Amino acid sequence: MVLAEHFPVLVIVISMLAAFTILLAGKVNKKAAFPIALVTIFIQLLLSLSILKRVLTEGTIHYWLGGWSPPWGIEYVIDALNAFVLVVVLFMSFMCVIYSKRSIEKEQPRNIVLFYVVFQLLITGLCGITVTGDIFNLYVFLEISALAAYALIAVAGGRALKASYNYVIMGSLGACFFLLGAGFLYAVTGTLNMEDLSRLLPPLYENRAVQAAFVFFAVGLSIKVALFPLHVWQPDAYTYAPSVVSVIIATAMAKVSVYALIRVIFSVFTIEFIESYVGIDVALCWIAAIGIIAGSVLAIMQTNLKRMLAYSSVAQIGYIVLGIGLAPMSAWGLVGAVAHILNHALMKGCLFCAAGAFIYKLGLWDIRDFEGLGKKMPYASFAFTIAAISMIGVPPCTGFASKLFLILASLQATETLPFSGYFFVAVLLTSTLLNLAYFWRVIDRIYFVKSEEGHEEVGGQEIKKADVPFSMVVPMLILAVLCIVVGILWLTNLPLPFIEQVLADLGVGVLPQW
Amino acid sequence: MVEMLTPLFVILCPLIAAPLILLLGKWPNIRDGVAIAAGIATFSLVLSMINPILEGDVIRISFQTLLPGVAVGFKVDAFGMLFALTSSSLWILVTIYSIGYMRSLKEHAQTRFFFSFALAIFGALGIAMSANLVTMFIFYEILTVSTYPLVIHDQTAEALSAGHKYFAYLLTSGCFFLFGLMLVYYLTGTTDFTNGGIAALGALNPAHKWTLIILFFCFLLGFLKAAWMPFHSWLPSAMVAPTPVSALLHAVAVVKAGVFGIVRIVCYIYGVDLMTSLGLGLALACIAGFTMIVANLFAIAQDNLKRRLAYSTINQLSYILLGAALLTPDGVKGAMMHIPFHGYMKITLFLCAGAIMVATGKKNISEMAGIGKTMPVTMLAFTVGALGMCGIPPAVGFISKWFLCAGSVEAAETISPVMIMFLFVLLIASLLDVVYFFPIIHTAFFKDPEGVAGEPKVKEAPPSVVIPLAITATFSIIFFLAFILRPVDVLAPYVDMLSMHIYDLVDIAVGNVFT
């Protein structure tokens, strides 16, 4: 198949073309915007699935843009990891776009066309970050997606403007750091191609510029992923953005930034570099561990549901970064991180969808007003509950699998770091209980706490059901079911070939055997 | 070793029943019918597995996981079978009882009740049949979460705070369990329940003695469902739930899962030899002995019947722990027997307490004067259960206590003379049992209610409430008779069948532990 070879670039090109098409078609008829976005993202999803299949059977795909061979031309490199992330991103985007139809019609009736244009640009940026094998190209897509995200958040107006402004400042800082890192590396090696860099860098590991570049990358991307304590932009941005935007930036966008971090650490640099020159792995672990606890504690203090979820994301990003930090000591760490990219996207996507649904129908955002919601909005409440249980890590939901891998990694890390390893285990287990504390409070309100007004009629009077439109319920329920199904999948050995390929591609070694 | 899909079907019955119950919520009769049908199907499937196990086989079905050396799956051996039999047979009776109870009291949210109930049984059966710690953990957590809606059923402030306490204790305990199992996996590369204990764990003994000891206490904390003191207070608090829930918690699923887990750890993860050489038997026995005495002292002080029964449960669970801690064949035998026996007797008591509530609305023992005359069947059943708790024939509690006493004497001979002290603990605890159970019987039968003249009228609870408790009481006696009549060749097959082969299963299980 000749066409199949061009899939990596098609994923991006059709997305970008769709953005302009939506703009033009939207001028003629506002109603055209949604179907175009839906179809485009669906096609992208199919392309990404085909790419994943091809990567898993044939190995890494190298695509030379315009036929220019690297290191002069831009190269797209897709191995098991980014094929996987691409699927996750596009799947979440697909869910979002289904969800967005009614949600945006209600929240932003005047900006529908522009919303879909920018949304499509955001997807373009995210896909670009995922597929590219060129560090400067990665920066370009990072900026495309970030600019789109600033606009999408600001569209809500009011407090969202301030949130977006904060995000612009912090996001730009992050991007600057990243650009500086890329510049330093270019100055030292004269190349921007990741594979080329990874070949040229090892002799230069002692070079201060290279080490500084690494730190720039790490800090810049930490801002982008909202790693504690660089998360300050994130809660406002997630809280005040339109519902569907919260979903997409909390799931797809955050995950892509994490992917970029993994890529820089393991593919541009290597584990040897981290271990011997910049002891950042242990530092990352500790920062992540503190972030897990701090994020959870901050989440407990919130009464605004979306804000609580935002802080919960800070904690969950900590899980992923902890996994990355543990990777040099245990291959399980990376497995946990990669698994949690998918798991967290599913869970948080579902939670934000449900939170958006509560706002959509009843205007409820304060947890204290949630009494009796379980009867009023059974489907949204059900989806929320499943995802929340999954976040707590009750088996066999997805959260449990991540926890299992990370605990195993921490235990293995005790061989090199006796104290820290057990500390991380304790952090992971404590965070389970903290998750329980803030999620169960919500579930209790939704289902069990009787409201004070006493409209809990005896004698079986029907409480008016007021669930959200079908197109919003479906993505929620799909995600909720996936929270369980994927959780079970992680427990089986089906993902094993994929995991082994990821570990081999990133040079992390193999899973330990007994 | 037999590969069979039956364990999967057993699990699937309640799992499929749960959403059906939810969907059929608008038609209560069909919904309750589904619950009963699922119960009967589950029980028959469990029974169908009994033959290979009696022949000494083990039924297995498992799926490899991502973790090398760990397969999530089921392994039904004689000990697992005991627990599975207990919970699946009692589920049918409790379901019938609940239908009568919930309808008589016009409880709200019955659909949620039956839904959670089915999920809880799903969890309990999963625990019973799990092949390793990972599988057990999965079902253990499912059991915890699914029983929460049952505990807070009333949705009052008191019920909610009891529920929070329940969660705080049990999910924290789940963290310890998870840590313990991951550590076992990390140290040995397996978490399978093995006859005689995991060999690789035993190999760590002299070098990593303290790791093993700490690990054991992690597991003890992980199985807080066994309600050992001082971490028991969630159990009496959870008594705010409706009576069938208490029955489920105390007899069928929750606390049994806790003691079942500890026995699994003692006998199938650590193994008797390792336990002995680490001296952990004595430590566990001390905890159990302490709990037995103190729980009974607490029980004496309670006036609320259900709370008194709750403390009695805490005490009885520690009998099982003590039996396992004695690390002798007779002790373990007593412990294993006591799981089904205590299940049948304690459920009788709880069902009686519920029946009294349905018929008269009384909750406190002091109000129950003369109730034996108005509710003769119920109180007769209660007497049987109470006799069993005290270990007096003809109730079956006598037999397990007999073996426990024999076990402690044996332990004194083989392990250390100190162990004889637990014989006295057992006897004192039994005496205390008498102290708080006999006054109830006395009040019910021999005291006249104040201000009521003339011959009292018989006024029992509805049949669907009374019949299950009569059945469990009868079985508490049948098990006893079965033990006596087993040596008679002619009767043996019938008696064994009627007693669900419990004695055979226990013998096989003990044989496995002491290979």
mmCIF file of N, CA and C in Angstrom, chain A residues 488 491-493, chain B residues 3-5 8 60-67 69-74 131-132 135:
data_model
loop_
_atom_site.group_PDB
_atom_site.id
_atom_site.type_symbol
_atom_site.label_atom_id
_atom_site.label_comp_id
_atom_site.label_asym_id
_atom_site.label_seq_id
_atom_site.Cartn_x
_atom_site.Cartn_y
_atom_site.Cartn_z
ATOM 1 N N ILE A 488 -9.038 -4.372 33.205
ATOM 2 C CA ILE A 488 -8.891 -5.827 33.127
ATOM 3 C C ILE A 488 -7.827 -6.189 32.082
ATOM 4 N N LEU A 491 -4.419 -6.224 33.269
ATOM 5 C CA LEU A 491 -4.077 -7.356 34.132
ATOM 6 C C LEU A 491 -3.764 -8.608 33.325
ATOM 7 N N THR A 492 -4.303 -8.683 32.099
ATOM 8 C CA THR A 492 -3.991 -9.847 31.276
ATOM 9 C C THR A 492 -2.615 -9.650 30.630
ATOM 10 N N ASN A 493 -2.164 -10.660 29.928
ATOM 11 C CA ASN A 493 -0.847 -10.478 29.310
ATOM 12 C C ASN A 493 -0.947 -10.018 27.857
ATOM 13 N N GLU B 3 -8.627 -28.865 35.210
ATOM 14 C CA GLU B 3 -8.993 -27.573 34.612
ATOM 15 C C GLU B 3 -10.497 -27.573 34.383
ATOM 16 N N MET B 4 -11.184 -26.614 34.950
ATOM 17 C CA MET B 4 -12.636 -26.562 34.772
ATOM 18 C C MET B 4 -13.063 -25.122 34.733
ATOM 19 N N LEU B 5 -14.137 -24.883 33.981
ATOM 20 C CA LEU B 5 -14.649 -23.519 33.907
ATOM 21 C C LEU B 5 -15.638 -23.207 35.030
ATOM 22 N N LEU B 8 -15.516 -20.102 37.158
ATOM 23 C CA LEU B 8 -15.905 -18.885 36.448
ATOM 24 C C LEU B 8 -17.422 -18.731 36.446
ATOM 25 N N ARG B 60 -8.821 -25.778 38.854
ATOM 26 C CA ARG B 60 -8.019 -24.598 38.534
ATOM 27 C C ARG B 60 -8.476 -23.975 37.252
ATOM 28 N N ILE B 61 -8.430 -22.670 37.198
ATOM 29 C CA ILE B 61 -8.576 -21.975 35.929
ATOM 30 C C ILE B 61 -7.893 -20.629 36.103
ATOM 31 N N SER B 62 -6.983 -20.298 35.194
ATOM 32 C CA SER B 62 -6.262 -19.039 35.417
ATOM 33 C C SER B 62 -5.818 -18.412 34.111
ATOM 34 N N PHE B 63 -5.524 -17.119 34.195
ATOM 35 C CA PHE B 63 -5.099 -16.344 33.035
ATOM 36 C C PHE B 63 -3.803 -15.621 33.387
ATOM 37 N N GLN B 64 -2.817 -15.787 32.539
ATOM 38 C CA GLN B 64 -1.531 -15.152 32.794
ATOM 39 C C GLN B 64 -1.703 -13.634 32.801
ATOM 40 N N THR B 65 -1.008 -12.958 33.716
ATOM 41 C CA THR B 65 -1.063 -11.498 33.738
ATOM 42 C C THR B 65 0.246 -10.933 33.220
ATOM 43 N N LEU B 66 0.291 -9.586 33.220
ATOM 44 C CA LEU B 66 1.523 -8.912 32.801
ATOM 45 C C LEU B 66 2.680 -9.228 33.735
ATOM 46 N N LEU B 67 2.375 -9.429 35.006
ATOM 47 C CA LEU B 67 3.438 -9.713 35.956
ATOM 48 C C LEU B 67 3.894 -11.151 35.770
ATOM 49 N N GLY B 69 4.866 -14.727 36.404
ATOM 50 C CA GLY B 69 4.689 -15.579 37.575
ATOM 51 C C GLY B 69 3.375 -15.380 38.292
ATOM 52 N N VAL B 70 2.591 -14.407 37.850
ATOM 53 C CA VAL B 70 1.297 -14.202 38.491
ATOM 54 C C VAL B 70 0.198 -14.447 37.477
ATOM 55 N N ALA B 71 -0.694 -15.365 37.803
ATOM 56 C CA ALA B 71 -1.844 -15.598 36.957
ATOM 57 C C ALA B 71 -3.071 -15.259 37.775
ATOM 58 N N VAL B 72 -3.905 -14.368 37.259
ATOM 59 C CA VAL B 72 -5.157 -14.116 37.951
ATOM 60 C C VAL B 72 -6.044 -15.314 37.687
ATOM 61 N N GLY B 73 -6.506 -15.922 38.740
ATOM 62 C CA GLY B 73 -7.319 -17.095 38.468
ATOM 63 C C GLY B 73 -7.861 -17.735 39.720
ATOM 64 N N PHE B 74 -8.556 -18.823 39.501
ATOM 65 C CA PHE B 74 -9.222 -19.485 40.604
ATOM 66 C C PHE B 74 -8.635 -20.869 40.822
ATOM 67 N N ALA B 131 -6.850 -18.128 43.528
ATOM 68 C CA ALA B 131 -5.680 -19.005 43.504
ATOM 69 C C ALA B 131 -4.466 -18.344 44.112
ATOM 70 N N ASN B 132 -4.480 -17.020 44.194
ATOM 71 C CA ASN B 132 -3.306 -16.342 44.736
ATOM 72 C C ASN B 132 -3.715 -15.028 45.378
ATOM 73 N N THR B 135 -5.389 -12.206 43.030
ATOM 74 C CA THR B 135 -6.811 -12.430 42.776
ATOM 75 C C THR B 135 -7.615 -12.138 44.023
#
